[in-house]
Amino acid sequence: MNNYIIGYLAKIQCTNYKMVLNEIAKKYDIGLKEILIEQLFQFTEKYLPNKNQTNFIFSMSDDPEREEADYLMDYLDYAPEMQSKFPSSGKERLLILISILKDMVIQSKCSKLVISLTDSGYIYSYKRIKFNQLSEVLLDDFEKNQGAPDTLYEIICE
């Protein structure tokens, strides 16, 4: 299965947000590509971005040359000798993903982050959480599912 991360930052207050987000992608050596609103697959009307606000709609991947986020979202522990830029521990890789998301929110000065984390391309549940709950909720959901929770998260940052 492929792991996908798609979403958007809403009501961005940072004037040079594209440059800031590009720097975050370089810092973590990940792919962060701007996509069209039509590529927010499985997002119901309620969760689509307001076109009258400054938004950044994106897909995130393990590497600038890839489309999937298999390593960031695969919760399995790999053999320590595995050749990867990411840690072998699934939890440690998830913590990196959480750090990336937090950096994106804080540095873009957005009002919310809406993101789907799936290994199937389908969204089966929806959660609205506050930014300060991000780490706790994602760690809990990944632990319960032993992988990507196939969930869309609406993370309120204000």
PDB file of N, CA and C in Angstrom, residues 70-132:
ATOM      1  N   ASP A  70       5.744   6.948   2.109  1.00  0.00           N
ATOM      2  CA  ASP A  70       5.772   5.604   2.693  1.00  0.00           C
ATOM      3  C   ASP A  70       6.576   5.531   3.987  1.00  0.00           C
ATOM      4  N   TYR A  71       7.753   6.101   4.012  1.00  0.00           N
ATOM      5  CA  TYR A  71       8.584   6.013   5.220  1.00  0.00           C
ATOM      6  C   TYR A  71       8.038   6.885   6.351  1.00  0.00           C
ATOM      7  N   LEU A  72       7.564   8.090   6.021  1.00  0.00           N
ATOM      8  CA  LEU A  72       7.055   8.984   7.069  1.00  0.00           C
ATOM      9  C   LEU A  72       5.829   8.417   7.770  1.00  0.00           C
ATOM     10  N   MET A  73       5.020   7.650   7.045  1.00  0.00           N
ATOM     11  CA  MET A  73       3.756   7.181   7.635  1.00  0.00           C
ATOM     12  C   MET A  73       3.700   5.694   7.918  1.00  0.00           C
ATOM     13  N   ASP A  74       4.671   4.939   7.447  1.00  0.00           N
ATOM     14  CA  ASP A  74       4.677   3.514   7.744  1.00  0.00           C
ATOM     15  C   ASP A  74       5.105   3.359   9.201  1.00  0.00           C
ATOM     16  N   TYR A  75       4.261   2.798  10.005  1.00  0.00           N
ATOM     17  CA  TYR A  75       4.511   2.714  11.445  1.00  0.00           C
ATOM     18  C   TYR A  75       5.322   1.477  11.830  1.00  0.00           C
ATOM     19  N   LEU A  76       5.730   0.686  10.849  1.00  0.00           N
ATOM     20  CA  LEU A  76       6.530  -0.503  11.129  1.00  0.00           C
ATOM     21  C   LEU A  76       7.938  -0.121  11.536  1.00  0.00           C
ATOM     22  N   ASP A  77       8.534  -0.947  12.368  1.00  0.00           N
ATOM     23  CA  ASP A  77       9.941  -0.775  12.709  1.00  0.00           C
ATOM     24  C   ASP A  77      10.760  -1.590  11.714  1.00  0.00           C
ATOM     25  N   TYR A  78      11.758  -0.946  11.122  1.00  0.00           N
ATOM     26  CA  TYR A  78      12.620  -1.606  10.156  1.00  0.00           C
ATOM     27  C   TYR A  78      13.873  -2.116  10.834  1.00  0.00           C
ATOM     28  N   ALA A  79      14.578  -3.000  10.156  1.00  0.00           N
ATOM     29  CA  ALA A  79      15.865  -3.481  10.660  1.00  0.00           C
ATOM     30  C   ALA A  79      16.809  -2.285  10.797  1.00  0.00           C
ATOM     31  N   PRO A  80      17.575  -2.233  11.871  1.00  0.00           N
ATOM     32  CA  PRO A  80      18.475  -1.088  12.104  1.00  0.00           C
ATOM     33  C   PRO A  80      19.459  -0.836  10.963  1.00  0.00           C
ATOM     34  N   GLU A  81      19.821  -1.870  10.226  1.00  0.00           N
ATOM     35  CA  GLU A  81      20.792  -1.700   9.143  1.00  0.00           C
ATOM     36  C   GLU A  81      20.152  -1.204   7.842  1.00  0.00           C
ATOM     37  N   MET A  82      18.857  -0.949   7.864  1.00  0.00           N
ATOM     38  CA  MET A  82      18.163  -0.442   6.681  1.00  0.00           C
ATOM     39  C   MET A  82      18.815   0.857   6.199  1.00  0.00           C
ATOM     40  N   GLN A  83      18.973   0.976   4.914  1.00  0.00           N
ATOM     41  CA  GLN A  83      19.574   2.171   4.316  1.00  0.00           C
ATOM     42  C   GLN A  83      18.484   3.190   4.013  1.00  0.00           C
ATOM     43  N   SER A  84      18.352   4.192   4.873  1.00  0.00           N
ATOM     44  CA  SER A  84      17.353   5.241   4.686  1.00  0.00           C
ATOM     45  C   SER A  84      17.796   6.479   5.441  1.00  0.00           C
ATOM     46  N   LYS A  85      17.342   7.616   4.966  1.00  0.00           N
ATOM     47  CA  LYS A  85      17.651   8.860   5.687  1.00  0.00           C
ATOM     48  C   LYS A  85      16.788   9.004   6.934  1.00  0.00           C
ATOM     49  N   PHE A  86      15.772   8.164   7.056  1.00  0.00           N
ATOM     50  CA  PHE A  86      14.874   8.209   8.205  1.00  0.00           C
ATOM     51  C   PHE A  86      15.252   7.140   9.225  1.00  0.00           C
ATOM     52  N   PRO A  87      14.872   7.348  10.490  1.00  0.00           N
ATOM     53  CA  PRO A  87      15.152   6.332  11.517  1.00  0.00           C
ATOM     54  C   PRO A  87      14.422   5.014  11.229  1.00  0.00           C
ATOM     55  N   SER A  88      14.913   3.930  11.803  1.00  0.00           N
ATOM     56  CA  SER A  88      14.273   2.627  11.592  1.00  0.00           C
ATOM     57  C   SER A  88      12.979   2.486  12.397  1.00  0.00           C
ATOM     58  N   SER A  89      12.825   3.248  13.460  1.00  0.00           N
ATOM     59  CA  SER A  89      11.633   3.172  14.309  1.00  0.00           C
ATOM     60  C   SER A  89      10.450   3.912  13.673  1.00  0.00           C
ATOM     61  N   GLY A  90       9.316   3.221  13.572  1.00  0.00           N
ATOM     62  CA  GLY A  90       8.102   3.834  13.031  1.00  0.00           C
ATOM     63  C   GLY A  90       7.662   5.043  13.842  1.00  0.00           C
ATOM     64  N   LYS A  91       7.753   4.954  15.144  1.00  0.00           N
ATOM     65  CA  LYS A  91       7.357   6.069  16.002  1.00  0.00           C
ATOM     66  C   LYS A  91       8.272   7.274  15.788  1.00  0.00           C
ATOM     67  N   GLU A  92       9.568   7.031  15.648  1.00  0.00           N
ATOM     68  CA  GLU A  92      10.506   8.139  15.414  1.00  0.00           C
ATOM     69  C   GLU A  92      10.221   8.823  14.075  1.00  0.00           C
ATOM     70  N   ARG A  93       9.862   8.040  13.060  1.00  0.00           N
ATOM     71  CA  ARG A  93       9.531   8.637  11.761  1.00  0.00           C
ATOM     72  C   ARG A  93       8.246   9.448  11.864  1.00  0.00           C
ATOM     73  N   LEU A  94       7.270   8.957  12.620  1.00  0.00           N
ATOM     74  CA  LEU A  94       6.035   9.713  12.823  1.00  0.00           C
ATOM     75  C   LEU A  94       6.331  11.022  13.551  1.00  0.00           C
ATOM     76  N   LEU A  95       7.224  10.990  14.513  1.00  0.00           N
ATOM     77  CA  LEU A  95       7.595  12.220  15.219  1.00  0.00           C
ATOM     78  C   LEU A  95       8.231  13.245  14.273  1.00  0.00           C
ATOM     79  N   ILE A  96       8.959  12.774  13.266  1.00  0.00           N
ATOM     80  CA  ILE A  96       9.505  13.680  12.254  1.00  0.00           C
ATOM     81  C   ILE A  96       8.367  14.311  11.461  1.00  0.00           C
ATOM     82  N   LEU A  97       7.392  13.497  11.051  1.00  0.00           N
ATOM     83  CA  LEU A  97       6.228  14.035  10.332  1.00  0.00           C
ATOM     84  C   LEU A  97       5.516  15.091  11.172  1.00  0.00           C
ATOM     85  N   ILE A  98       5.322  14.814  12.437  1.00  0.00           N
ATOM     86  CA  ILE A  98       4.659  15.779  13.332  1.00  0.00           C
ATOM     87  C   ILE A  98       5.472  17.070  13.409  1.00  0.00           C
ATOM     88  N   SER A  99       6.781  16.962  13.494  1.00  0.00           N
ATOM     89  CA  SER A  99       7.642  18.152  13.522  1.00  0.00           C
ATOM     90  C   SER A  99       7.504  18.964  12.232  1.00  0.00           C
ATOM     91  N   ILE A 100       7.441  18.283  11.114  1.00  0.00           N
ATOM     92  CA  ILE A 100       7.267  18.970   9.826  1.00  0.00           C
ATOM     93  C   ILE A 100       5.946  19.734   9.824  1.00  0.00           C
ATOM     94  N   LEU A 101       4.867  19.068  10.227  1.00  0.00           N
ATOM     95  CA  LEU A 101       3.547  19.709  10.239  1.00  0.00           C
ATOM     96  C   LEU A 101       3.524  20.910  11.175  1.00  0.00           C
ATOM     97  N   LYS A 102       4.134  20.764  12.326  1.00  0.00           N
ATOM     98  CA  LYS A 102       4.185  21.887  13.280  1.00  0.00           C
ATOM     99  C   LYS A 102       4.970  23.061  12.703  1.00  0.00           C
ATOM    100  N   ASP A 103       6.113  22.773  12.090  1.00  0.00           N
ATOM    101  CA  ASP A 103       6.896  23.835  11.461  1.00  0.00           C
ATOM    102  C   ASP A 103       6.080  24.547  10.384  1.00  0.00           C
ATOM    103  N   MET A 104       5.359  23.787   9.574  1.00  0.00           N
ATOM    104  CA  MET A 104       4.553  24.379   8.507  1.00  0.00           C
ATOM    105  C   MET A 104       3.497  25.320   9.074  1.00  0.00           C
ATOM    106  N   VAL A 105       2.820  24.890  10.117  1.00  0.00           N
ATOM    107  CA  VAL A 105       1.762  25.694  10.734  1.00  0.00           C
ATOM    108  C   VAL A 105       2.341  26.958  11.359  1.00  0.00           C
ATOM    109  N   ILE A 106       3.359  26.790  12.171  1.00  0.00           N
ATOM    110  CA  ILE A 106       3.928  27.923  12.907  1.00  0.00           C
ATOM    111  C   ILE A 106       4.545  28.946  11.954  1.00  0.00           C
ATOM    112  N   GLN A 107       5.324  28.475  11.006  1.00  0.00           N
ATOM    113  CA  GLN A 107       6.040  29.410  10.140  1.00  0.00           C
ATOM    114  C   GLN A 107       5.149  30.049   9.077  1.00  0.00           C
ATOM    115  N   SER A 108       4.096  29.381   8.666  1.00  0.00           N
ATOM    116  CA  SER A 108       3.190  29.993   7.676  1.00  0.00           C
ATOM    117  C   SER A 108       2.182  30.927   8.334  1.00  0.00           C
ATOM    118  N   LYS A 109       2.033  30.788   9.661  1.00  0.00           N
ATOM    119  CA  LYS A 109       1.064  31.588  10.421  1.00  0.00           C
ATOM    120  C   LYS A 109      -0.356  31.383   9.871  1.00  0.00           C
ATOM    121  N   CYS A 110      -0.724  30.137   9.701  1.00  0.00           N
ATOM    122  CA  CYS A 110      -2.052  29.819   9.166  1.00  0.00           C
ATOM    123  C   CYS A 110      -3.068  29.675  10.299  1.00  0.00           C
ATOM    124  N   SER A 111      -4.340  29.690   9.922  1.00  0.00           N
ATOM    125  CA  SER A 111      -5.394  29.541  10.929  1.00  0.00           C
ATOM    126  C   SER A 111      -5.787  28.077  11.122  1.00  0.00           C
ATOM    127  N   LYS A 112      -5.526  27.254  10.086  1.00  0.00           N
ATOM    128  CA  LYS A 112      -5.789  25.822  10.250  1.00  0.00           C
ATOM    129  C   LYS A 112      -5.030  25.027   9.208  1.00  0.00           C
ATOM    130  N   LEU A 113      -4.816  23.772   9.548  1.00  0.00           N
ATOM    131  CA  LEU A 113      -4.215  22.784   8.664  1.00  0.00           C
ATOM    132  C   LEU A 113      -5.255  21.683   8.503  1.00  0.00           C
ATOM    133  N   VAL A 114      -5.574  21.359   7.252  1.00  0.00           N
ATOM    134  CA  VAL A 114      -6.473  20.244   6.975  1.00  0.00           C
ATOM    135  C   VAL A 114      -5.650  19.241   6.184  1.00  0.00           C
ATOM    136  N   ILE A 115      -5.576  18.028   6.702  1.00  0.00           N
ATOM    137  CA  ILE A 115      -4.662  17.044   6.113  1.00  0.00           C
ATOM    138  C   ILE A 115      -5.254  15.646   6.197  1.00  0.00           C
ATOM    139  N   SER A 116      -5.052  14.872   5.129  1.00  0.00           N
ATOM    140  CA  SER A 116      -5.464  13.471   5.177  1.00  0.00           C
ATOM    141  C   SER A 116      -4.218  12.604   5.225  1.00  0.00           C
ATOM    142  N   LEU A 117      -4.260  11.612   6.085  1.00  0.00           N
ATOM    143  CA  LEU A 117      -3.173  10.656   6.253  1.00  0.00           C
ATOM    144  C   LEU A 117      -3.746   9.278   5.970  1.00  0.00           C
ATOM    145  N   THR A 118      -3.434   8.748   4.775  1.00  0.00           N
ATOM    146  CA  THR A 118      -4.029   7.475   4.369  1.00  0.00           C
ATOM    147  C   THR A 118      -2.994   6.531   3.772  1.00  0.00           C
ATOM    148  N   ASP A 119      -3.276   5.255   3.882  1.00  0.00           N
ATOM    149  CA  ASP A 119      -2.465   4.272   3.164  1.00  0.00           C
ATOM    150  C   ASP A 119      -3.302   3.595   2.082  1.00  0.00           C
ATOM    151  N   SER A 120      -4.516   4.104   1.896  1.00  0.00           N
ATOM    152  CA  SER A 120      -5.414   3.508   0.919  1.00  0.00           C
ATOM    153  C   SER A 120      -5.929   4.512  -0.105  1.00  0.00           C
ATOM    154  N   GLY A 121      -5.706   5.793   0.162  1.00  0.00           N
ATOM    155  CA  GLY A 121      -6.272   6.823  -0.700  1.00  0.00           C
ATOM    156  C   GLY A 121      -7.695   7.178  -0.317  1.00  0.00           C
ATOM    157  N   TYR A 122      -8.237   6.487   0.686  1.00  0.00           N
ATOM    158  CA  TYR A 122      -9.607   6.735   1.136  1.00  0.00           C
ATOM    159  C   TYR A 122      -9.618   7.292   2.550  1.00  0.00           C
ATOM    160  N   ILE A 123     -10.563   8.182   2.794  1.00  0.00           N
ATOM    161  CA  ILE A 123     -10.746   8.769   4.125  1.00  0.00           C
ATOM    162  C   ILE A 123     -11.953   8.093   4.764  1.00  0.00           C
ATOM    163  N   TYR A 124     -11.734   7.478   5.915  1.00  0.00           N
ATOM    164  CA  TYR A 124     -12.819   6.774   6.603  1.00  0.00           C
ATOM    165  C   TYR A 124     -13.307   7.494   7.850  1.00  0.00           C
ATOM    166  N   SER A 125     -12.514   8.448   8.356  1.00  0.00           N
ATOM    167  CA  SER A 125     -12.960   9.191   9.532  1.00  0.00           C
ATOM    168  C   SER A 125     -12.451  10.621   9.456  1.00  0.00           C
ATOM    169  N   TYR A 126     -13.110  11.476  10.222  1.00  0.00           N
ATOM    170  CA  TYR A 126     -12.799  12.901  10.253  1.00  0.00           C
ATOM    171  C   TYR A 126     -12.640  13.319  11.711  1.00  0.00           C
ATOM    172  N   LYS A 127     -11.601  14.116  11.957  1.00  0.00           N
ATOM    173  CA  LYS A 127     -11.387  14.600  13.326  1.00  0.00           C
ATOM    174  C   LYS A 127     -11.062  16.085  13.286  1.00  0.00           C
ATOM    175  N   ARG A 128     -11.665  16.809  14.183  1.00  0.00           N
ATOM    176  CA  ARG A 128     -11.353  18.227  14.366  1.00  0.00           C
ATOM    177  C   ARG A 128     -10.621  18.341  15.697  1.00  0.00           C
ATOM    178  N   ILE A 129      -9.396  18.847  15.649  1.00  0.00           N
ATOM    179  CA  ILE A 129      -8.587  18.958  16.856  1.00  0.00           C
ATOM    180  C   ILE A 129      -7.940  20.334  16.913  1.00  0.00           C
ATOM    181  N   LYS A 130      -7.443  20.671  18.088  1.00  0.00           N
ATOM    182  CA  LYS A 130      -6.692  21.915  18.265  1.00  0.00           C
ATOM    183  C   LYS A 130      -5.215  21.623  18.005  1.00  0.00           C
ATOM    184  N   PHE A 131      -4.506  22.646  17.596  1.00  0.00           N
ATOM    185  CA  PHE A 131      -3.084  22.503  17.267  1.00  0.00           C
ATOM    186  C   PHE A 131      -2.291  21.882  18.414  1.00  0.00           C
ATOM    187  N   ASN A 132      -2.600  22.266  19.648  1.00  0.00           N
ATOM    188  CA  ASN A 132      -1.832  21.736  20.785  1.00  0.00           C
ATOM    189  C   ASN A 132      -2.120  20.250  21.051  1.00  0.00           C
TER     190      ASN A 132
END
